[in-house]
XYZ file of C-alpha atoms in Angstrom:
737
model
C 60.910 -69.057 174.996
C 60.079 -66.275 177.073
C 59.483 -62.979 175.519
C 60.074 -61.929 172.481
C 63.777 -60.972 171.670
C 65.843 -60.031 168.445
C 68.682 -60.169 166.603
C 70.364 -58.520 163.726
C 73.248 -60.971 162.516
C 75.937 -60.917 159.802
C 76.905 -64.139 158.134
C 79.756 -64.414 156.358
C 80.923 -67.131 153.858
C 80.868 -70.111 157.019
C 77.536 -71.017 158.692
C 79.161 -72.765 161.881
C 79.025 -69.414 164.525
C 76.083 -68.177 163.391
C 74.341 -71.794 164.044
C 75.856 -71.262 167.470
C 74.800 -67.400 167.819
C 71.129 -68.108 166.749
C 71.352 -71.355 168.995
C 73.049 -69.476 171.815
C 70.374 -66.168 171.897
C 67.626 -68.075 170.273
C 65.698 -64.781 169.117
C 62.081 -64.694 168.183
C 63.156 -62.607 165.472
C 66.311 -62.863 162.839
C 66.886 -59.624 161.428
C 69.854 -61.220 158.343
C 72.352 -58.814 156.868
C 73.331 -60.278 154.071
C 75.221 -59.492 150.647
C 74.783 -61.366 147.428
C 77.303 -64.261 148.097
C 76.006 -64.523 152.207
C 72.554 -64.967 151.588
C 73.275 -68.579 149.508
C 74.380 -69.796 153.584
C 70.825 -68.952 154.647
C 69.404 -72.194 154.130
C 71.886 -74.156 155.367
C 71.671 -71.956 158.716
C 67.787 -72.334 159.107
C 68.313 -75.592 158.562
C 71.016 -76.433 161.160
C 69.442 -74.475 164.206
C 67.724 -76.011 166.906
C 64.985 -74.249 167.333
C 62.476 -72.612 165.156
C 62.325 -68.334 164.657
C 58.840 -66.627 164.312
C 59.877 -64.268 161.464
C 62.973 -63.999 159.313
C 63.918 -61.129 157.280
C 66.571 -60.363 154.916
C 68.244 -56.787 154.660
C 70.369 -57.291 151.631
C 73.714 -54.925 151.172
C 75.269 -54.342 147.184
C 78.557 -52.991 147.767
C 80.091 -54.325 151.128
C 82.524 -51.419 151.226
C 80.162 -49.304 151.994
C 79.625 -47.768 155.601
C 76.507 -45.509 154.456
C 74.725 -48.616 152.363
C 75.445 -51.226 155.756
C 74.584 -48.865 158.345
C 70.941 -48.375 156.540
C 69.970 -51.757 156.080
C 70.918 -52.086 160.038
C 68.496 -49.490 160.789
C 65.819 -50.632 158.569
C 66.480 -54.043 160.432
C 66.450 -51.834 164.029
C 63.434 -50.180 163.060
C 61.642 -53.777 161.421
C 62.394 -55.261 165.448
C 61.180 -51.970 167.074
C 58.601 -50.543 165.483
C 56.834 -53.459 164.110
C 57.667 -56.014 165.909
C 57.446 -53.699 169.116
C 60.283 -55.213 170.001
C 62.461 -53.937 173.336
C 65.756 -56.811 173.733
C 67.970 -56.239 170.115
C 70.912 -58.524 170.377
C 73.397 -57.925 167.196
C 76.215 -59.940 165.717
C 78.858 -58.780 163.479
C 81.510 -61.139 164.500
C 81.172 -63.304 160.967
C 81.465 -60.657 158.489
C 84.290 -58.419 157.092
C 85.323 -55.704 158.815
C 84.436 -53.378 156.574
C 80.626 -54.216 157.136
C 81.208 -55.198 161.253
C 82.233 -52.148 162.038
C 79.047 -49.634 160.736
C 77.095 -52.529 162.413
C 79.139 -52.380 165.330
C 78.840 -48.373 165.309
C 74.943 -48.134 164.204
C 74.608 -50.650 167.328
C 76.173 -48.461 169.596
C 75.179 -45.127 168.927
C 71.736 -45.736 169.694
C 72.746 -47.831 172.767
C 74.618 -44.696 173.825
C 72.060 -41.852 172.663
C 68.685 -44.344 173.432
C 67.540 -41.801 176.476
C 67.883 -38.456 174.105
C 66.484 -40.103 171.594
C 63.799 -41.602 173.107
C 64.134 -44.887 171.947
C 62.821 -47.692 174.373
C 65.229 -50.554 173.356
C 68.167 -52.738 175.170
C 70.508 -53.202 172.744
C 73.525 -55.664 173.769
C 76.677 -56.628 171.116
C 78.051 -60.409 171.363
C 80.912 -61.610 170.244
C 81.219 -65.648 168.723
C 84.122 -66.639 167.676
C 85.802 -71.142 168.380
C 89.598 -71.976 169.113
C 91.089 -72.543 166.195
C 94.380 -74.544 165.437
C 97.621 -73.439 163.944
C 99.634 -75.232 161.342
C 102.323 -73.826 158.546
C 103.346 -74.588 155.344
C 105.269 -73.442 152.866
C 106.692 -70.794 155.521
C 103.432 -69.857 155.899
C 101.202 -69.628 158.801
C 97.928 -70.411 158.913
C 94.926 -71.795 160.821
C 91.656 -73.636 161.192
C 88.825 -73.669 163.499
C 87.953 -76.425 165.934
C 83.871 -76.729 165.146
C 82.472 -77.340 168.112
C 84.798 -75.332 170.573
C 81.855 -72.043 169.764
C 81.551 -69.860 171.872
C 79.711 -66.199 172.755
C 81.390 -63.325 174.567
C 78.966 -60.374 176.086
C 81.000 -56.707 174.742
C 80.704 -54.477 177.018
C 78.023 -52.040 177.013
C 78.964 -49.219 174.805
C 78.005 -46.549 177.223
C 81.398 -47.799 179.138
C 83.466 -47.107 176.660
C 82.066 -44.213 174.244
C 79.925 -42.526 177.062
C 82.289 -39.910 177.178
C 80.918 -38.305 173.572
C 77.583 -37.789 176.453
C 79.985 -35.409 178.658
C 80.889 -33.738 175.747
C 77.188 -32.785 174.617
C 77.013 -32.065 178.225
C 79.715 -30.300 179.601
C 78.828 -28.125 176.225
C 75.259 -27.770 177.197
C 76.443 -26.253 180.552
C 79.373 -23.802 179.527
C 76.510 -22.729 177.870
C 73.789 -21.543 180.663
C 71.517 -24.431 179.441
C 72.179 -26.437 183.073
C 68.842 -27.968 183.256
C 69.505 -29.964 179.520
C 72.475 -30.583 180.903
C 71.450 -32.084 184.266
C 69.948 -34.477 182.186
C 72.531 -35.974 180.027
C 74.477 -36.274 183.439
C 72.425 -37.706 185.250
C 71.919 -40.766 181.852
C 75.532 -41.409 182.561
C 75.464 -41.646 185.844
C 72.630 -43.699 186.171
C 74.326 -45.849 182.839
C 77.616 -46.044 183.113
C 79.556 -48.997 185.548
C 82.869 -48.838 187.349
C 83.547 -45.812 189.347
C 83.167 -43.416 186.001
C 79.026 -42.830 187.730
C 80.363 -41.987 191.052
C 80.886 -38.246 189.367
C 79.087 -38.106 186.696
C 75.961 -38.259 189.505
C 77.929 -35.606 191.298
C 78.510 -33.365 188.100
C 74.686 -33.347 187.618
C 73.777 -32.096 190.824
C 76.215 -29.227 190.705
C 74.439 -28.477 187.346
C 71.216 -28.751 189.198
C 72.824 -26.686 192.302
C 74.131 -23.918 189.283
C 70.759 -23.856 188.114
C 69.323 -22.423 191.656
C 72.399 -20.058 191.500
C 71.690 -19.081 187.640
C 67.524 -18.646 189.433
C 68.956 -16.568 192.337
C 67.623 -19.726 194.101
C 71.225 -19.170 196.633
C 69.881 -21.060 199.006
C 69.105 -23.785 197.352
C 72.330 -23.565 195.429
C 74.321 -23.637 198.225
C 73.145 -26.951 199.682
C 73.299 -28.539 196.627
C 76.588 -27.596 195.521
C 77.255 -28.109 199.733
C 76.224 -32.371 198.626
C 78.389 -32.212 196.139
C 82.009 -30.984 197.483
C 80.658 -33.582 200.542
C 81.137 -36.770 197.964
C 83.888 -35.203 195.421
C 85.951 -35.255 199.137
C 86.234 -38.668 198.762
C 86.818 -39.360 195.163
C 89.938 -37.262 195.475
C 92.147 -40.109 193.729
C 90.420 -38.860 190.232
C 91.391 -36.142 188.756
C 88.649 -34.881 187.180
C 87.346 -34.982 190.502
C 89.286 -33.031 192.261
C 88.974 -30.058 189.775
C 85.619 -29.611 190.154
C 86.404 -30.033 194.479
C 88.454 -26.666 193.679
C 85.830 -24.784 191.792
C 83.031 -26.072 193.919
C 84.829 -24.749 196.906
C 85.100 -21.467 195.374
C 81.624 -21.145 194.665
C 80.567 -22.107 197.780
C 82.211 -19.574 200.081
C 80.709 -17.487 197.678
C 77.061 -18.197 198.121
C 77.658 -18.528 201.368
C 78.667 -14.489 201.020
C 75.283 -14.160 199.792
C 73.451 -16.544 202.067
C 74.561 -13.707 204.756
C 73.492 -11.240 203.271
C 76.614 -9.422 201.439
C 74.609 -6.471 199.645
C 78.061 -5.985 197.488
C 78.011 -9.422 196.447
C 74.826 -9.340 195.248
C 75.121 -6.397 192.532
C 78.019 -8.880 191.072
C 75.644 -11.136 190.892
C 73.745 -9.445 189.474
C 76.266 -8.249 186.857
C 77.421 -11.734 185.900
C 74.175 -13.021 185.943
C 73.665 -10.508 183.486
C 76.791 -11.947 181.665
C 75.813 -15.576 181.165
C 72.580 -13.943 179.087
C 75.240 -11.785 177.093
C 76.641 -15.001 176.194
C 73.708 -16.969 175.205
C 72.814 -13.958 172.555
C 70.008 -13.167 174.798
C 70.895 -9.363 174.851
C 67.113 -8.080 175.584
C 67.377 -10.246 179.482
C 71.037 -9.428 179.502
C 70.203 -5.204 179.608
C 66.898 -6.324 181.866
C 69.513 -7.631 184.369
C 72.444 -4.854 183.772
C 69.502 -2.361 184.814
C 68.599 -3.927 187.902
C 72.777 -3.971 188.498
C 72.736 -0.117 188.052
C 69.289 -0.083 190.441
C 71.485 -2.287 193.149
C 73.682 0.236 192.806
C 72.110 3.376 193.806
C 70.204 1.622 196.657
C 73.475 0.158 197.531
C 74.688 3.984 197.914
C 71.675 5.661 199.417
C 71.575 2.897 201.872
C 74.748 4.220 203.653
C 72.907 7.459 204.268
C 70.159 5.806 205.953
C 67.584 6.597 202.378
C 66.193 3.304 201.185
C 64.413 3.861 197.656
C 61.634 1.356 198.735
C 60.298 3.541 201.479
C 62.216 6.876 201.690
C 62.419 8.850 204.615
C 63.723 12.552 203.207
C 63.834 13.860 207.109
C 66.994 12.224 207.802
C 68.476 14.443 205.898
C 69.993 17.647 205.524
C 67.236 20.182 204.343
C 70.179 21.974 201.729
C 70.164 18.304 200.522
C 66.623 18.323 199.735
C 66.162 21.533 198.419
C 68.965 20.744 195.790
C 67.058 17.923 195.185
C 64.042 18.871 194.267
C 65.622 21.583 191.667
C 67.804 18.914 190.464
C 64.434 17.131 189.530
C 63.375 20.803 188.438
C 60.048 21.451 190.693
C 59.196 19.872 194.399
C 59.205 15.831 195.488
C 56.245 13.761 194.369
C 53.099 13.211 196.788
C 54.434 9.858 197.053
C 57.822 10.874 198.824
C 56.732 13.377 200.912
C 54.267 11.174 204.016
C 58.030 8.274 203.586
C 55.818 5.850 200.830
C 56.492 5.052 197.265
C 59.636 3.938 195.672
C 62.409 6.208 194.472
C 63.113 5.538 190.827
C 66.597 5.030 189.305
C 67.642 8.567 187.764
C 65.664 10.167 191.092
C 68.408 7.276 193.109
C 71.583 8.873 191.189
C 69.566 12.155 191.203
C 69.799 12.112 194.909
C 73.585 10.494 195.514
C 75.043 13.543 193.002
C 73.060 16.367 195.771
C 74.231 13.950 198.382
C 78.088 14.419 197.341
C 78.256 10.719 196.928
C 80.954 9.354 194.199
C 78.165 8.045 191.886
C 76.545 10.590 191.933
C 78.911 13.114 190.840
C 79.801 10.651 188.006
C 76.173 10.627 186.955
C 76.064 13.716 186.575
C 79.210 14.141 184.860
C 77.963 11.367 182.281
C 74.500 12.057 182.566
C 73.543 12.471 179.163
C 75.203 8.879 177.726
C 73.456 7.694 180.990
C 70.059 8.396 180.145
C 70.667 7.969 176.828
C 71.426 4.317 177.263
C 68.406 3.993 179.979
C 65.572 5.460 177.432
C 67.613 2.589 175.150
C 66.753 -0.632 177.836
C 63.148 2.093 178.406
C 61.708 1.776 174.861
C 62.935 -2.806 175.258
C 60.407 -5.612 175.218
C 61.502 -5.851 178.647
C 60.810 -3.380 179.417
C 58.112 -0.262 178.164
C 58.360 -0.505 174.189
C 58.312 -3.057 171.252
C 61.828 -2.381 170.452
C 64.395 -5.589 170.573
C 67.763 -5.035 171.720
C 70.897 -5.911 169.463
C 74.696 -7.377 170.577
C 75.894 -3.812 169.896
C 73.672 -1.837 172.231
C 73.654 -4.322 175.071
C 77.404 -3.607 175.235
C 77.288 -0.323 175.072
C 74.776 -0.079 177.674
C 77.404 -2.263 180.115
C 80.962 -0.876 178.855
C 79.961 2.790 178.745
C 77.487 2.719 181.794
C 76.894 -0.090 184.180
C 81.011 -2.108 184.536
C 82.487 1.888 185.049
C 79.485 2.778 187.559
C 80.029 -1.046 189.524
C 84.027 -0.503 189.043
C 83.923 2.821 190.757
C 81.363 1.699 193.325
C 83.596 -0.998 194.195
C 86.717 0.731 194.338
C 84.859 3.049 196.753
C 84.180 0.495 198.914
C 87.777 -0.940 198.627
C 86.994 -4.181 196.755
C 88.828 -5.413 194.225
C 86.475 -5.993 191.076
C 87.905 -8.648 188.977
C 88.879 -10.775 192.115
C 84.834 -10.820 193.089
C 84.060 -10.836 189.337
C 85.699 -13.998 189.369
C 84.092 -15.856 192.351
C 80.652 -14.912 190.852
C 81.572 -16.626 187.685
C 80.328 -20.170 186.626
C 83.770 -22.953 186.113
C 84.390 -24.629 182.507
C 83.766 -28.492 182.516
C 85.806 -29.161 179.866
C 84.384 -29.884 176.185
C 88.316 -31.707 174.995
C 87.030 -35.373 173.679
C 90.511 -35.688 174.602
C 91.053 -35.012 177.968
C 87.612 -35.724 178.722
C 88.059 -39.859 177.349
C 91.826 -39.082 179.665
C 89.742 -37.987 183.244
C 85.814 -38.999 182.786
C 86.526 -42.128 181.150
C 89.818 -43.868 182.426
C 88.487 -43.526 186.174
C 89.043 -47.280 187.118
C 93.116 -46.329 186.157
C 93.196 -43.057 187.656
C 96.598 -42.101 187.145
C 95.884 -41.387 184.135
C 94.044 -39.029 184.247
C 95.461 -37.504 187.393
C 97.713 -34.663 187.604
C 100.348 -36.746 189.591
C 101.968 -37.678 186.314
C 105.187 -39.852 187.779
C 103.528 -43.248 186.887
C 103.075 -42.097 183.480
C 103.827 -45.025 180.659
C 104.510 -41.911 177.887
C 107.057 -40.764 180.357
C 110.971 -40.374 178.104
C 112.653 -38.695 181.639
C 113.261 -40.117 184.356
C 112.721 -37.506 187.130
C 115.942 -37.067 189.967
C 114.413 -35.151 192.575
C 117.691 -33.789 194.328
C 116.728 -31.288 197.238
C 112.582 -31.596 198.438
C 111.967 -27.826 199.047
C 109.104 -26.085 200.004
C 109.379 -22.971 199.593
C 112.587 -20.872 198.636
C 113.583 -16.711 198.155
C 116.480 -15.031 197.547
C 118.845 -14.735 200.060
C 120.730 -11.484 198.396
C 119.629 -8.548 195.997
C 121.287 -9.531 193.436
C 119.805 -13.486 193.151
C 123.298 -15.068 193.399
C 122.288 -17.343 195.847
C 118.982 -18.472 197.761
C 117.322 -19.949 200.899
C 115.232 -22.570 200.790
C 112.996 -24.554 203.340
C 112.820 -28.398 203.272
C 109.363 -29.498 203.989
C 110.747 -30.693 207.652
C 111.847 -26.880 208.585
C 115.625 -27.655 208.466
C 117.119 -24.667 206.048
C 119.800 -24.829 203.381
C 121.949 -22.248 201.188
C 121.716 -22.360 197.855
C 124.475 -20.776 194.959
C 122.913 -20.066 191.754
C 124.387 -22.810 189.708
C 123.314 -25.348 192.414
C 121.142 -28.423 190.820
C 118.283 -29.362 192.696
C 116.997 -30.899 190.352
C 117.316 -33.783 187.160
C 115.466 -34.823 184.097
C 117.376 -37.932 182.686
C 116.959 -38.428 179.294
C 117.316 -41.280 176.495
C 121.381 -41.729 176.320
C 123.342 -39.019 177.877
C 121.537 -36.370 177.949
C 119.922 -34.407 180.980
C 118.297 -31.513 181.513
C 118.672 -29.367 185.043
C 116.655 -26.987 186.807
C 119.158 -24.708 189.041
C 118.198 -23.212 192.071
C 117.553 -19.440 189.344
C 115.242 -21.405 187.817
C 113.313 -23.566 190.864
C 112.846 -20.097 192.604
C 111.083 -17.923 189.249
C 108.996 -21.291 189.039
C 107.942 -21.540 192.456
C 107.191 -17.755 192.729
C 106.132 -17.033 189.460
C 104.244 -20.376 188.600
C 103.058 -21.355 191.995
C 102.721 -18.622 194.936
C 101.485 -16.282 191.853
C 104.128 -13.164 193.627
C 103.567 -11.943 189.797
C 101.432 -11.797 187.459
C 102.095 -15.169 185.158
C 100.061 -18.383 184.592
C 99.185 -20.372 188.185
C 99.689 -24.239 188.131
C 97.516 -26.541 190.305
C 99.942 -28.177 191.883
C 100.883 -27.712 195.127
C 104.587 -28.850 195.239
C 107.180 -28.342 192.466
C 107.745 -32.420 192.366
C 104.489 -32.627 190.890
C 105.133 -30.242 188.052
C 108.787 -31.649 187.250
C 107.294 -35.102 186.785
C 104.696 -33.427 184.535
C 107.638 -31.825 182.308
C 109.291 -35.069 182.430
C 106.013 -36.616 180.807
C 106.397 -33.933 178.118
C 109.258 -33.083 177.389
C 110.176 -34.969 174.026
C 112.221 -37.404 173.570
C 114.564 -35.628 171.758
C 115.925 -31.769 171.844
C 116.583 -30.473 168.941
C 117.927 -27.096 169.515
C 119.027 -26.583 165.363
C 122.041 -24.070 166.729
C 120.186 -22.449 168.876
C 121.372 -21.763 172.499
C 116.968 -21.828 173.380
C 114.642 -23.521 172.722
C 110.487 -23.063 173.536
C 108.320 -25.629 173.558
C 104.230 -25.318 174.083
C 102.719 -28.928 174.667
C 99.272 -29.183 174.265
C 97.823 -31.939 177.647
C 95.124 -34.517 178.637
C 93.999 -32.123 181.463
C 93.571 -28.716 182.501
C 97.479 -27.973 184.314
C 96.270 -24.507 185.851
C 95.497 -21.187 184.930
C 96.978 -18.798 181.857
C 99.412 -15.953 183.251
C 98.786 -14.279 179.671
C 96.244 -13.244 177.266
C 95.081 -11.384 173.641
C 93.801 -7.867 173.496
C 91.146 -9.570 170.998
C 90.228 -12.084 174.178
C 90.292 -9.421 176.913
C 87.472 -7.275 174.772
C 85.424 -10.025 173.663
C 85.483 -11.299 177.522
C 83.695 -6.925 178.276
C 87.030 -6.622 180.920
C 88.031 -3.800 178.886
C 86.624 -1.700 176.106
C 87.694 -0.317 173.341
C 87.734 2.972 174.750
C 90.285 1.653 177.020
C 92.290 -0.047 174.330
C 92.562 3.591 172.461
C 94.089 4.981 176.011
C 96.708 2.537 175.748
C 97.318 2.704 172.043
C 98.638 6.053 172.940
C 101.515 5.033 174.527
C 102.571 2.263 172.141
C 105.150 4.225 169.643
C 107.098 5.065 173.154
C 106.751 2.109 175.074
C 108.751 0.034 172.280
C 110.926 3.269 172.061
C 112.257 2.643 176.145
C 112.269 -1.571 175.525
C 114.984 -0.716 172.877
C 116.541 1.919 174.419
C 115.380 3.468 177.817
C 117.183 3.456 180.966
C 114.800 0.969 184.306
C 114.222 4.471 186.217
C 113.266 5.816 182.561
C 110.638 3.230 182.573
C 109.612 3.002 185.906
C 108.268 7.516 185.605
C 106.800 6.181 181.993
C 105.171 3.911 183.661
C 103.393 5.278 185.802
C 102.636 8.561 184.706
C 101.213 6.808 181.626
C 99.086 4.095 184.532
C 98.084 8.190 186.254
C 96.367 8.591 182.719
C 94.757 5.384 182.351
C 93.067 6.015 185.919
C 90.873 3.489 187.185
C 90.495 1.110 183.606
C 91.027 -2.591 183.894
C 94.594 -2.034 182.255
C 97.726 -0.756 182.949
C 101.345 -0.584 181.924
C 103.471 -2.530 183.963
C 107.052 -4.000 183.771
C 108.027 -7.124 183.304
C 112.070 -8.813 183.605
C 112.251 -4.924 182.718
C 110.787 -4.940 180.032
C 107.135 -2.616 179.511
C 104.041 -4.625 178.844
C 100.691 -4.179 178.653
C 99.207 -5.902 182.321
C 94.596 -6.299 183.007
C 92.945 -7.038 185.694
C 90.816 -9.865 184.433
C 89.744 -13.872 186.142
C 92.436 -16.301 184.594
C 91.376 -18.839 182.184
C 91.747 -22.171 182.549
C 94.656 -24.316 180.740
C 95.756 -27.742 179.110
C 99.439 -26.292 177.841
C 102.684 -25.424 179.812
C 105.247 -23.873 178.204
C 108.992 -25.129 178.699
C 112.038 -23.280 177.963
C 115.515 -25.118 177.804
C 119.011 -23.741 176.808
C 122.382 -23.905 177.105
C 125.063 -22.599 179.494
C 128.414 -22.105 180.393
C 128.813 -23.503 183.989
C 130.923 -21.839 186.406
C 132.845 -25.857 185.550
C 133.281 -24.832 182.307
C 130.948 -26.836 180.706
C 127.506 -26.856 178.734
C 125.132 -27.884 180.464
C 121.041 -28.035 179.341
C 118.947 -26.170 181.945
C 115.374 -25.707 181.994
C 115.107 -21.702 182.388
C 111.086 -21.849 183.320
C 107.943 -24.285 182.820
C 104.794 -22.617 182.929
C 100.469 -23.380 182.630
C 99.614 -21.172 179.132
C 100.848 -20.664 175.489
C 104.605 -20.236 174.021
C 105.055 -16.538 173.710
C 108.033 -14.179 172.230
C 110.665 -13.162 174.179
C 110.649 -9.981 175.856
C 111.212 -6.814 173.833
C 114.842 -6.447 175.942
C 115.754 -9.521 175.775
C 119.341 -9.973 176.131
C 119.915 -11.848 172.800
C 118.309 -8.594 171.505
C 121.048 -6.137 173.022
C 122.512 -3.625 170.404
C 118.951 -3.518 168.245
C 118.635 0.485 169.518
C 122.119 0.988 167.318
C 121.429 -0.595 164.856
C 117.964 1.537 164.402
C 120.000 4.652 164.789
C 122.605 2.881 161.996
C 119.796 2.496 159.828
C 118.268 5.453 160.422
C 121.620 7.368 159.066
C 121.321 5.067 156.168
C 123.880 2.796 157.143
C 123.732 -0.738 155.631
C 123.223 -3.323 157.665
C 124.472 -7.285 157.817
C 121.553 -10.005 156.742
C 121.980 -10.820 160.399
C 121.531 -7.433 161.762
C 118.235 -7.087 159.986
C 116.950 -10.320 160.724
C 117.672 -9.235 164.704
C 115.558 -5.577 163.797
C 113.109 -8.056 162.358
C 112.437 -10.454 165.733
C 112.306 -7.537 167.872
C 110.192 -5.850 166.506
C 107.880 -9.199 166.204
C 108.862 -9.605 170.248
C 107.317 -5.722 170.624
C 103.625 -6.418 168.415
C 103.456 -9.486 170.033
C 103.756 -8.575 173.660
C 101.616 -5.140 173.030
C 98.632 -7.537 171.207
C 99.034 -9.157 174.188
C 99.299 -8.831 178.539
C 100.053 -10.021 181.417
C 97.480 -10.808 183.748
C 96.706 -10.173 186.732
């Protein structure tokens, strides 16, 4: 019979299927999972098989509906086969047993087979199904069947890794997102090696991407660039797969950044070490993070001095004006160290910023203004275990080091050089691999059916709405200041004029329900959520046709307005659809983009903003915003106007989102009829109406009425409450620029 083979089998109350399975597989060692009833069949089964196993063992399950007991006996059987008998090939057959037992048996076997590389199980498990043909009969209005003995057959089930391998992908992606790149690479390599069909191609590239980002994280820039370029080239041929197209965009951004690092862009290297420190901070490695924040400061000093021809490694002070050198000596409270005099020896960090101060450099002046605070933070670093001391650094200390010293100096340096800090930081941040099980299953596991995971949802069987595009438009913009007419261009370059109520897209639902997208809404969605001409969420899709097919897929079959004129829908999709344009204050604080000090400065304007959003004119709002932003200076938060409402705006990287927000309403058209219209669709969360929404017209008068002691109607009280809720919502959130 060749090498040893094990069979774990659970007999039912008949012997013919079990007998066929044994004769078909001819295992040398058999583990029967039995109950108090099925154990009686074993002598009959063993007498009917056509060969003699070397060894047979019984593993008894008393409670047949106990998942725990059945799976425990499965592992006992597996241990016997693999650890005692040292069998590597194991077959599992649980087709002729109660479902309550079959499920844990197949589950346990699938678990071991999927995770065997990680848990170091040297075993190959094959799942089989044994069945036969049946003859059906009916009597007394009942349908029943009988097996046709002699027609038994065995089918090998698909390898478990193909069906539930996405669980390993969740683990790998989580490891990647937490910064454990080699471990993520290992898990992804397992998937790339063992998956069948097209799935293994993507996992192979994900593994190489993890390797590339690991190299980048360790400052092996050339190696990282080469690895990620290889990933990009392979992904280019996989663009029918949604997951690969998403990854390709991230890889392309990373490659562009790495190319700048290879080219020696000093500012890019400074931002790179800052983001490297951020990753250590996110892992809770605060000593390591501060060591890298410190190096970021050091690199800033080096760069700023290089502009004046000074190398901090071997400074030559003879090229500086004599008065600068004298001022530098005084600032140091004495003569220059001997190692400086002959142009040898490095300049320490503090001395570098002192010299910048003597040179009149903005960074040096900034250092002098915050010298005590600066040196206090440097002392904290110097006393740490990774510097010269033995003290650990805690989270709050690392946050202060970053927010009080490093980030303000980095912002000032990049502003001076005309570079956008948030844009640069975003380029150096590593992509986020999805860890949502549903999203992974639909985008990674179903790649033999790419339309399921693709952004192009036009063939989706779930779509309950038909998309009817009347005009294919590539660009659109208002043709007058009042936005009552629009000029659009078709893909062939021809143009057309559209009135505000002209319908460009129809979404036809069940019955007579139709949702219209007018030229006004079409331009709104296009300018804000495709071309990103204002702060807000941005779709991945390049065309509005794809976006409206997305809307058709997720619009509910019934639109319940509940006696309201408009409804807002927030829907979770299976895959990332774009980047979000709104972020909460707490999230922006947690990500270190703004500090508590920044938010305190902003909150001074809170009451005035609430008042202006109720009763202020547009000119009053503009003047207030301008004055407030002047006081806020170059912080990463400012005030801005959105549809004439004052709301916070943040300079920050946009997080990916798989949520979409849709707003629909009932409108009276110029034809006098009521129409259901889509006002907007955007990636991201649902938010309250803006505080100056037309539904809040008259709220300022109601505030005055209440102030004068007049009684409000329940409807008026509710309107005030709704407007206040809107104000609070938008003050605790803001648009991402």
